[in-house]
Tab-separated table of C-alpha atoms in Angstrom:
chain	number	residue	atom	x	y	z
A	272	UNK	CA	-16.426	22.290	-4.327
A	273	UNK	CA	-13.883	20.356	-4.852
A	274	UNK	CA	-12.317	20.432	-1.681
A	275	UNK	CA	-8.410	22.322	-0.714
A	276	UNK	CA	-5.500	20.420	-0.907
A	277	UNK	CA	-2.170	21.397	-0.001
A	278	UNK	CA	1.231	19.198	1.039
A	279	UNK	CA	2.654	19.112	4.480
A	280	UNK	CA	6.370	18.841	4.249
A	281	UNK	CA	7.154	16.883	7.454
A	282	UNK	CA	11.041	17.895	7.253
A	283	UNK	CA	10.041	21.337	8.222
A	284	UNK	CA	7.038	20.560	11.744
A	285	UNK	CA	7.627	18.940	14.894
A	286	UNK	CA	5.821	15.551	14.749
A	287	UNK	CA	4.507	13.948	17.489
A	288	UNK	CA	3.476	9.854	17.047
A	289	UNK	CA	3.197	10.867	13.102
A	290	UNK	CA	0.858	13.747	13.131
A	291	UNK	CA	2.892	16.811	12.091
A	292	UNK	CA	2.404	20.164	13.791
A	293	UNK	CA	-0.171	22.115	11.032
A	294	UNK	CA	-2.358	18.536	10.619
A	295	UNK	CA	-2.746	18.582	14.999
A	296	UNK	CA	-2.960	22.462	14.757
A	297	UNK	CA	-6.078	21.639	11.635
A	298	UNK	CA	-8.005	19.466	13.088
A	299	UNK	CA	-8.421	21.471	16.105
A	300	UNK	CA	-9.520	24.264	14.023
A	301	UNK	CA	-11.563	21.783	12.067
A	302	UNK	CA	-13.229	20.718	15.223
A	303	UNK	CA	-13.898	23.748	17.139
A	304	UNK	CA	-16.212	24.471	14.003
A	305	UNK	CA	-17.895	21.429	14.908
A	306	UNK	CA	-16.654	19.526	11.597
A	307	UNK	CA	-15.608	15.969	11.644
A	308	UNK	CA	-12.217	15.091	11.056
A	309	UNK	CA	-10.754	11.496	8.335
A	310	UNK	CA	-7.359	10.856	9.301
A	311	UNK	CA	-6.306	7.961	6.432
A	312	UNK	CA	-3.211	5.893	6.927
A	313	UNK	CA	-2.874	2.783	4.572
A	314	UNK	CA	-1.613	0.396	7.485
A	315	UNK	CA	-3.285	-1.281	10.121
A	316	UNK	CA	-2.494	-2.784	13.646
A	317	UNK	CA	-0.231	-0.400	16.329
A	318	UNK	CA	2.586	-0.685	13.995
A	319	UNK	CA	4.704	-2.351	11.300
A	320	UNK	CA	7.987	-3.132	13.449
A	321	UNK	CA	9.343	-4.313	16.925
A	322	UNK	CA	12.513	-3.518	17.503
A	323	UNK	CA	15.396	-4.403	20.154
A	324	UNK	CA	17.037	-1.434	20.974
A	325	UNK	CA	19.912	-2.441	21.862
A	326	UNK	CA	21.326	-5.191	19.182
A	327	UNK	CA	18.600	-4.430	16.934
A	328	UNK	CA	16.565	-7.428	16.160
A	329	UNK	CA	13.427	-7.118	14.605
A	330	UNK	CA	10.597	-9.408	14.742
A	331	UNK	CA	10.743	-11.498	11.477
A	332	UNK	CA	8.233	-13.061	10.079
A	333	UNK	CA	9.687	-17.307	9.759
A	334	UNK	CA	7.980	-17.897	6.294
A	335	UNK	CA	7.949	-15.074	4.906
A	336	UNK	CA	10.790	-12.061	3.904
A	337	UNK	CA	8.666	-9.865	5.939
A	338	UNK	CA	8.458	-7.941	9.159
A	339	UNK	CA	5.928	-8.688	11.314
A	340	UNK	CA	3.609	-6.219	12.293
A	341	UNK	CA	2.557	-4.950	15.768
A	342	UNK	CA	-1.242	-5.456	16.986
A	343	UNK	CA	-1.034	-4.278	20.899
A	344	UNK	CA	-4.476	-4.297	21.232
A	345	UNK	CA	-4.649	-8.272	20.857
A	346	UNK	CA	-1.248	-8.992	21.626
A	347	UNK	CA	0.075	-10.607	18.729
A	348	UNK	CA	2.285	-10.047	16.396
A	349	UNK	CA	1.158	-10.691	12.483
A	350	UNK	CA	2.017	-11.220	9.376
A	351	UNK	CA	-0.116	-9.136	6.492
A	352	UNK	CA	1.232	-11.475	3.834
A	353	UNK	CA	0.357	-15.134	4.943
A	354	UNK	CA	-1.326	-14.822	8.441
A	355	UNK	CA	1.041	-15.824	10.728
A	356	UNK	CA	0.375	-14.677	14.636
A	357	UNK	CA	2.267	-15.240	17.433
A	358	UNK	CA	2.854	-13.126	21.054
A	359	UNK	CA	3.994	-10.183	21.153
A	360	UNK	CA	7.065	-10.276	23.212
A	361	UNK	CA	7.759	-8.146	25.568
A	362	UNK	CA	11.805	-8.396	25.275
A	363	UNK	CA	14.087	-9.378	22.361
A	364	UNK	CA	13.914	-13.128	22.002
A	365	UNK	CA	18.122	-12.938	20.729
A	366	UNK	CA	19.710	-10.889	23.876
A	367	UNK	CA	16.650	-10.439	25.738
A	368	UNK	CA	16.708	-6.673	25.863
A	369	UNK	CA	13.768	-3.528	25.335
A	370	UNK	CA	11.639	-3.510	22.185
A	371	UNK	CA	9.651	-1.654	21.375
A	372	UNK	CA	6.981	-0.444	18.134
A	373	UNK	CA	8.747	1.515	15.426
A	374	UNK	CA	6.586	3.521	12.897
A	375	UNK	CA	3.140	4.319	12.842
A	376	UNK	CA	-0.323	2.376	11.668
A	377	UNK	CA	-3.921	2.686	12.556
A	378	UNK	CA	-4.064	1.319	16.416
A	379	UNK	CA	-1.136	3.784	17.049
A	380	UNK	CA	-2.473	6.705	15.132
A	381	UNK	CA	-5.873	6.155	16.998
A	382	UNK	CA	-4.154	6.158	20.468
A	383	UNK	CA	-1.682	9.036	20.008
A	384	UNK	CA	-5.303	11.001	18.861
A	385	UNK	CA	-6.887	10.056	22.515
A	386	UNK	CA	-4.330	11.816	23.531
A	387	UNK	CA	-4.300	14.935	21.648
A	388	UNK	CA	-8.159	15.344	21.943
A	389	UNK	CA	-9.416	12.883	24.968
A	390	UNK	CA	-12.849	14.881	24.977
A	391	UNK	CA	-13.746	14.126	21.044
A	392	UNK	CA	-15.251	10.726	20.176
A	393	UNK	CA	-13.332	8.397	18.206
A	394	UNK	CA	-14.102	5.437	16.100
A	395	UNK	CA	-10.927	3.697	14.020
A	396	UNK	CA	-11.947	1.264	10.302
A	397	UNK	CA	-9.658	-1.304	9.810
A	398	UNK	CA	-10.156	-4.651	9.041
A	399	UNK	CA	-9.725	-5.799	12.251
A	400	UNK	CA	-12.149	-3.418	13.854
A	401	UNK	CA	-14.679	-4.146	11.631
A	402	UNK	CA	-14.449	-8.093	10.759
A	403	UNK	CA	-18.459	-8.168	10.511
A	404	UNK	CA	-20.715	-6.576	8.247
A	405	UNK	CA	-22.645	-5.837	11.758
A	406	UNK	CA	-19.404	-3.902	13.034
A	407	UNK	CA	-18.729	-1.740	10.151
A	408	UNK	CA	-22.463	-1.016	10.079
A	409	UNK	CA	-21.775	0.310	13.806
A	410	UNK	CA	-19.108	2.309	12.895
A	411	UNK	CA	-20.625	4.237	9.714
A	412	UNK	CA	-23.431	4.568	11.870
A	413	UNK	CA	-21.719	6.457	14.357
A	414	UNK	CA	-20.108	9.029	12.021
A	415	UNK	CA	-23.154	9.830	10.029
A	416	UNK	CA	-24.978	10.409	13.313
A	417	UNK	CA	-22.085	12.735	14.488
A	418	UNK	CA	-21.389	10.437	17.602
A	419	UNK	CA	-17.842	10.374	16.678
A	420	UNK	CA	-15.596	13.502	15.669
A	421	UNK	CA	-12.664	11.771	14.297
A	422	UNK	CA	-12.272	8.595	12.098
A	423	UNK	CA	-8.883	7.109	12.081
A	424	UNK	CA	-9.287	4.281	8.513
A	425	UNK	CA	-6.965	2.587	5.877
A	426	UNK	CA	-8.329	1.598	2.754
A	427	UNK	CA	-12.330	0.873	3.807
A	428	UNK	CA	-12.710	4.505	4.077
A	429	UNK	CA	-12.723	5.771	1.010
A	430	UNK	CA	-14.746	2.915	-0.796
A	431	UNK	CA	-17.714	4.842	-1.759
A	432	UNK	CA	-18.992	5.899	1.826
A	433	UNK	CA	-20.545	9.573	2.109
A	434	UNK	CA	-19.690	11.555	5.584
A	435	UNK	CA	-21.449	14.697	4.946
A	436	UNK	CA	-20.095	16.013	8.232
A	437	UNK	CA	-16.205	15.635	7.224
A	438	UNK	CA	-14.886	19.009	6.488
A	439	UNK	CA	-11.025	17.725	7.075
A	440	UNK	CA	-9.125	15.195	5.556
A	441	UNK	CA	-5.712	13.859	6.229
A	442	UNK	CA	-3.685	11.517	4.637
A	443	UNK	CA	-0.673	10.295	6.761
A	444	UNK	CA	2.343	7.751	5.248
A	445	UNK	CA	1.827	9.059	1.634
A	446	UNK	CA	5.422	8.703	0.463
A	447	UNK	CA	5.013	4.822	-0.143
A	448	UNK	CA	3.945	5.136	-3.439
A	449	UNK	CA	6.424	6.733	-4.653
A	450	UNK	CA	9.427	5.261	-4.752
A	451	UNK	CA	8.313	1.646	-4.756
A	452	UNK	CA	9.610	-1.107	-8.348
A	453	UNK	CA	5.731	-1.560	-9.486
A	454	UNK	CA	5.366	1.016	-12.300
A	455	UNK	CA	0.956	2.008	-11.236
A	456	UNK	CA	2.239	2.167	-7.478
A	457	UNK	CA	2.064	6.540	-8.041
A	458	UNK	CA	-1.216	6.181	-9.586
A	459	UNK	CA	-2.909	3.873	-7.519
A	460	UNK	CA	-1.100	6.748	-4.645
A	461	UNK	CA	-3.258	9.539	-6.659
A	462	UNK	CA	-6.528	7.836	-6.628
A	463	UNK	CA	-6.460	6.910	-3.110
A	464	UNK	CA	-5.665	10.350	-2.119
A	465	UNK	CA	-8.642	11.465	-5.027
A	466	UNK	CA	-11.221	9.505	-3.296
A	467	UNK	CA	-10.679	9.698	-0.177
A	468	UNK	CA	-10.626	13.780	-0.493
A	469	UNK	CA	-13.839	13.722	-1.815
A	470	UNK	CA	-14.520	12.545	1.637
A	471	UNK	CA	-14.190	15.866	2.618
A	472	UNK	CA	-16.798	19.003	2.658
A	473	UNK	CA	-19.159	16.898	0.379
A	474	UNK	CA	-22.418	18.531	1.522
A	475	UNK	CA	-20.980	21.995	3.765
A	476	UNK	CA	-18.465	24.388	3.307
A	477	UNK	CA	-15.725	23.630	1.221
A	478	UNK	CA	-13.633	21.001	2.966
A	479	UNK	CA	-9.313	20.906	3.329
A	480	UNK	CA	-7.221	17.782	2.696
A	481	UNK	CA	-3.384	17.792	4.063
A	482	UNK	CA	-1.465	15.027	3.536
A	483	UNK	CA	2.068	15.203	4.476
A	484	UNK	CA	4.635	14.203	2.763
A	485	UNK	CA	8.992	13.872	3.050
A	486	UNK	CA	8.435	14.746	-0.646
A	487	UNK	CA	7.110	17.895	-1.430
A	488	UNK	CA	8.624	18.696	-4.420
A	489	UNK	CA	8.166	15.625	-6.343
A	490	UNK	CA	6.825	16.233	-9.344
A	491	UNK	CA	3.797	13.978	-9.241
A	492	UNK	CA	3.066	15.171	-6.271
A	493	UNK	CA	3.207	18.472	-6.978
A	494	UNK	CA	1.182	17.905	-10.644
A	495	UNK	CA	-1.565	16.770	-8.547
A	496	UNK	CA	-1.938	19.584	-5.975
A	497	UNK	CA	-2.063	21.780	-8.953
A	498	UNK	CA	-3.940	20.191	-11.408
A	499	UNK	CA	-5.925	17.422	-10.128
A	500	UNK	CA	-5.692	13.983	-11.222
A	501	UNK	CA	-5.830	15.182	-14.735
A	502	UNK	CA	-2.477	17.331	-13.990
A	503	UNK	CA	-1.196	14.045	-12.748
A	504	UNK	CA	-2.334	11.804	-15.328
A	505	UNK	CA	-0.956	13.875	-18.031
A	506	UNK	CA	2.858	13.902	-15.967
A	507	UNK	CA	2.265	10.006	-15.375
A	508	UNK	CA	1.327	9.477	-18.403
A	509	UNK	CA	4.702	11.304	-20.611
A	510	UNK	CA	6.570	9.574	-17.713
A	511	UNK	CA	5.218	6.274	-19.263
A	512	UNK	CA	5.574	6.898	-22.691
A	513	UNK	CA	9.206	7.499	-22.226
A	514	UNK	CA	9.813	4.490	-21.005
A	515	UNK	CA	7.309	2.646	-23.307
A	516	UNK	CA	5.178	0.841	-19.842
A	517	UNK	CA	1.304	0.864	-20.794
A	518	UNK	CA	-1.003	2.189	-22.702
A	519	UNK	CA	2.549	2.781	-24.406
A	520	UNK	CA	3.313	-0.871	-24.814
A	521	UNK	CA	1.971	-3.685	-24.095
A	522	UNK	CA	2.979	-6.162	-21.467
A	523	UNK	CA	2.481	-9.989	-19.908
A	524	UNK	CA	3.995	-11.311	-16.166
A	525	UNK	CA	5.034	-14.998	-16.116
A	526	UNK	CA	5.165	-15.895	-12.468
A	527	UNK	CA	6.577	-18.812	-10.239
A	528	UNK	CA	6.314	-20.145	-6.941
A	529	UNK	CA	8.365	-23.350	-6.126
A	530	UNK	CA	8.913	-24.751	-2.342
A	531	UNK	CA	13.176	-24.864	-3.362
A	532	UNK	CA	14.681	-21.166	-2.985
A	533	UNK	CA	16.294	-21.041	-6.635
A	534	UNK	CA	13.455	-23.108	-8.099
A	535	UNK	CA	11.337	-20.504	-9.771
A	536	UNK	CA	14.160	-18.471	-11.290
A	537	UNK	CA	15.520	-21.889	-12.916
A	538	UNK	CA	12.107	-22.646	-14.097
A	539	UNK	CA	11.878	-19.713	-15.333
A	540	UNK	CA	14.832	-19.085	-17.216
A	541	UNK	CA	14.408	-22.252	-18.673
A	542	UNK	CA	10.921	-21.060	-19.636
A	543	UNK	CA	12.822	-17.907	-21.463
A	544	UNK	CA	15.392	-20.609	-23.346
A	545	UNK	CA	12.060	-22.454	-25.401
A	546	UNK	CA	10.447	-18.844	-26.328
A	547	UNK	CA	9.741	-18.824	-29.708
A	548	UNK	CA	12.170	-15.840	-31.574
A	549	UNK	CA	10.222	-12.733	-32.119
A	550	UNK	CA	11.565	-9.319	-33.045
A	551	UNK	CA	8.514	-7.794	-31.943
A	552	UNK	CA	8.978	-9.020	-28.366
A	553	UNK	CA	11.505	-8.674	-25.287
A	554	UNK	CA	11.984	-11.128	-21.654
A	555	UNK	CA	13.045	-9.108	-19.397
A	556	UNK	CA	14.538	-11.131	-16.607
A	557	UNK	CA	14.096	-13.674	-14.781
A	558	UNK	CA	14.439	-11.827	-11.636
A	559	UNK	CA	12.878	-12.217	-7.788
A	560	UNK	CA	10.229	-10.985	-6.919
A	561	UNK	CA	10.489	-7.663	-4.871
A	562	UNK	CA	9.153	-10.279	-1.721
A	563	UNK	CA	11.223	-13.483	-2.790
A	564	UNK	CA	10.069	-15.635	0.059
A	565	UNK	CA	6.124	-15.111	0.891
A	566	UNK	CA	3.960	-18.706	2.488
A	567	UNK	CA	7.409	-20.368	2.184
A	568	UNK	CA	7.445	-20.709	-0.862
A	569	UNK	CA	9.880	-18.539	-3.418
A	570	UNK	CA	8.511	-16.406	-6.030
A	571	UNK	CA	10.299	-14.813	-9.050
A	572	UNK	CA	8.967	-13.290	-12.764
A	573	UNK	CA	9.658	-12.817	-16.200
A	574	UNK	CA	8.517	-9.788	-17.819
A	575	UNK	CA	7.187	-9.785	-21.774
A	576	UNK	CA	6.659	-6.574	-23.640
A	577	UNK	CA	5.445	-5.175	-26.844
A	578	UNK	CA	4.519	-2.442	-28.765
A	579	UNK	CA	1.536	-3.671	-30.003
A	580	UNK	CA	-1.271	-6.025	-28.759
A	581	UNK	CA	-1.147	-8.594	-31.482
A	582	UNK	CA	2.649	-9.591	-31.690
A	583	UNK	CA	2.533	-10.077	-28.054
A	584	UNK	CA	-0.721	-12.436	-28.327
A	585	UNK	CA	0.924	-14.305	-31.130
A	586	UNK	CA	4.006	-15.320	-28.984
A	587	UNK	CA	1.777	-16.007	-25.855
A	588	UNK	CA	-0.003	-18.495	-28.148
A	589	UNK	CA	2.716	-20.009	-29.501
A	590	UNK	CA	5.334	-19.937	-25.900
A	591	UNK	CA	2.526	-21.088	-23.728
A	592	UNK	CA	2.198	-24.702	-24.388
A	593	UNK	CA	6.001	-25.433	-23.471
A	594	UNK	CA	5.647	-23.289	-20.316
A	595	UNK	CA	3.014	-25.867	-19.516
A	596	UNK	CA	4.700	-28.668	-20.219
A	597	UNK	CA	7.390	-27.900	-18.289
A	598	UNK	CA	5.731	-26.500	-15.041
A	599	UNK	CA	4.570	-29.854	-15.227
A	600	UNK	CA	7.644	-31.681	-15.856
A	601	UNK	CA	9.086	-29.322	-12.730
A	602	UNK	CA	6.022	-28.763	-10.329
A	603	UNK	CA	6.182	-25.528	-10.313
A	604	UNK	CA	3.196	-23.637	-9.769
A	605	UNK	CA	3.351	-20.651	-12.281
A	606	UNK	CA	0.484	-17.924	-13.625
A	607	UNK	CA	0.522	-15.876	-16.912
A	608	UNK	CA	-0.786	-12.486	-15.539
A	609	UNK	CA	-1.443	-10.641	-18.799
A	610	UNK	CA	-1.864	-6.644	-19.323
A	611	UNK	CA	-0.805	-6.881	-14.976
A	612	UNK	CA	-2.792	-4.323	-13.100
A	613	UNK	CA	1.446	-4.620	-10.089
A	614	UNK	CA	4.349	-5.700	-11.080
A	615	UNK	CA	6.600	-6.814	-8.092
């Protein structure tokens, strides 16, 4: 039997450290019935932001347009984009006042669950707790043996692991895929929910899946709830067709990065000027990437779209030699991505 899927409206319930009251009550119910619980949050670390409560300073990555993630267990701030690390400050580096972590990651959810369920053995599965194969095997073994009653994890828990004792799956922070600049983000969110839901009730009674959201009325979540992935896919395909996105159109992305702040945009603008005329192909941009500065390089992209694959490929074949010559002249890193998996 497929697990029961329900949406928990975060606007209507008290939330303790990222966990709503219905989720906590459901966990108590399943644990008391000798079930195991899997809590999924696709964000590792303790919290995604370190905030000063006085001046509003937020710990930044100095190489990326990103915030540093709090890793309390190791006493570090880490950038999950470029890998930069620095000691975790106890006070604001700008005004010297108290700082506090804001938001939840796997470490903080683990801490909250240990407080709520002090008698229940708990394991955490993410890249920090399972960086070596033997650590991963020990965690999986602890769940399979029943030694662990609660498992907190990131995307790693969805990768085909078979947990026959898990009867409840909780999905936290599900909304990040609903309002992304990438048109495939909602598709990946739905796939993740379906994958992680597949861990519930695989060999016992029908499992239960609870998805916390601020937007329970969102049409994509509603279609997933009422008609499963097939219903979600039908709704998403209708939206794609209206926007002429794949599979109802063909895309390619020319991405570029430079050390200079405007170099990538200038290169792509020049590349666009060199593009051959084609009534069957449309160029959009260039624009800065969603995270313009990453690892001390500035990133931008130019979108190429066409209704059919043939015109798109003929356009690229004619254009690419000129792009290559321009890139060599300007010493720009670039890549052409045909049928891109994501657009960011």
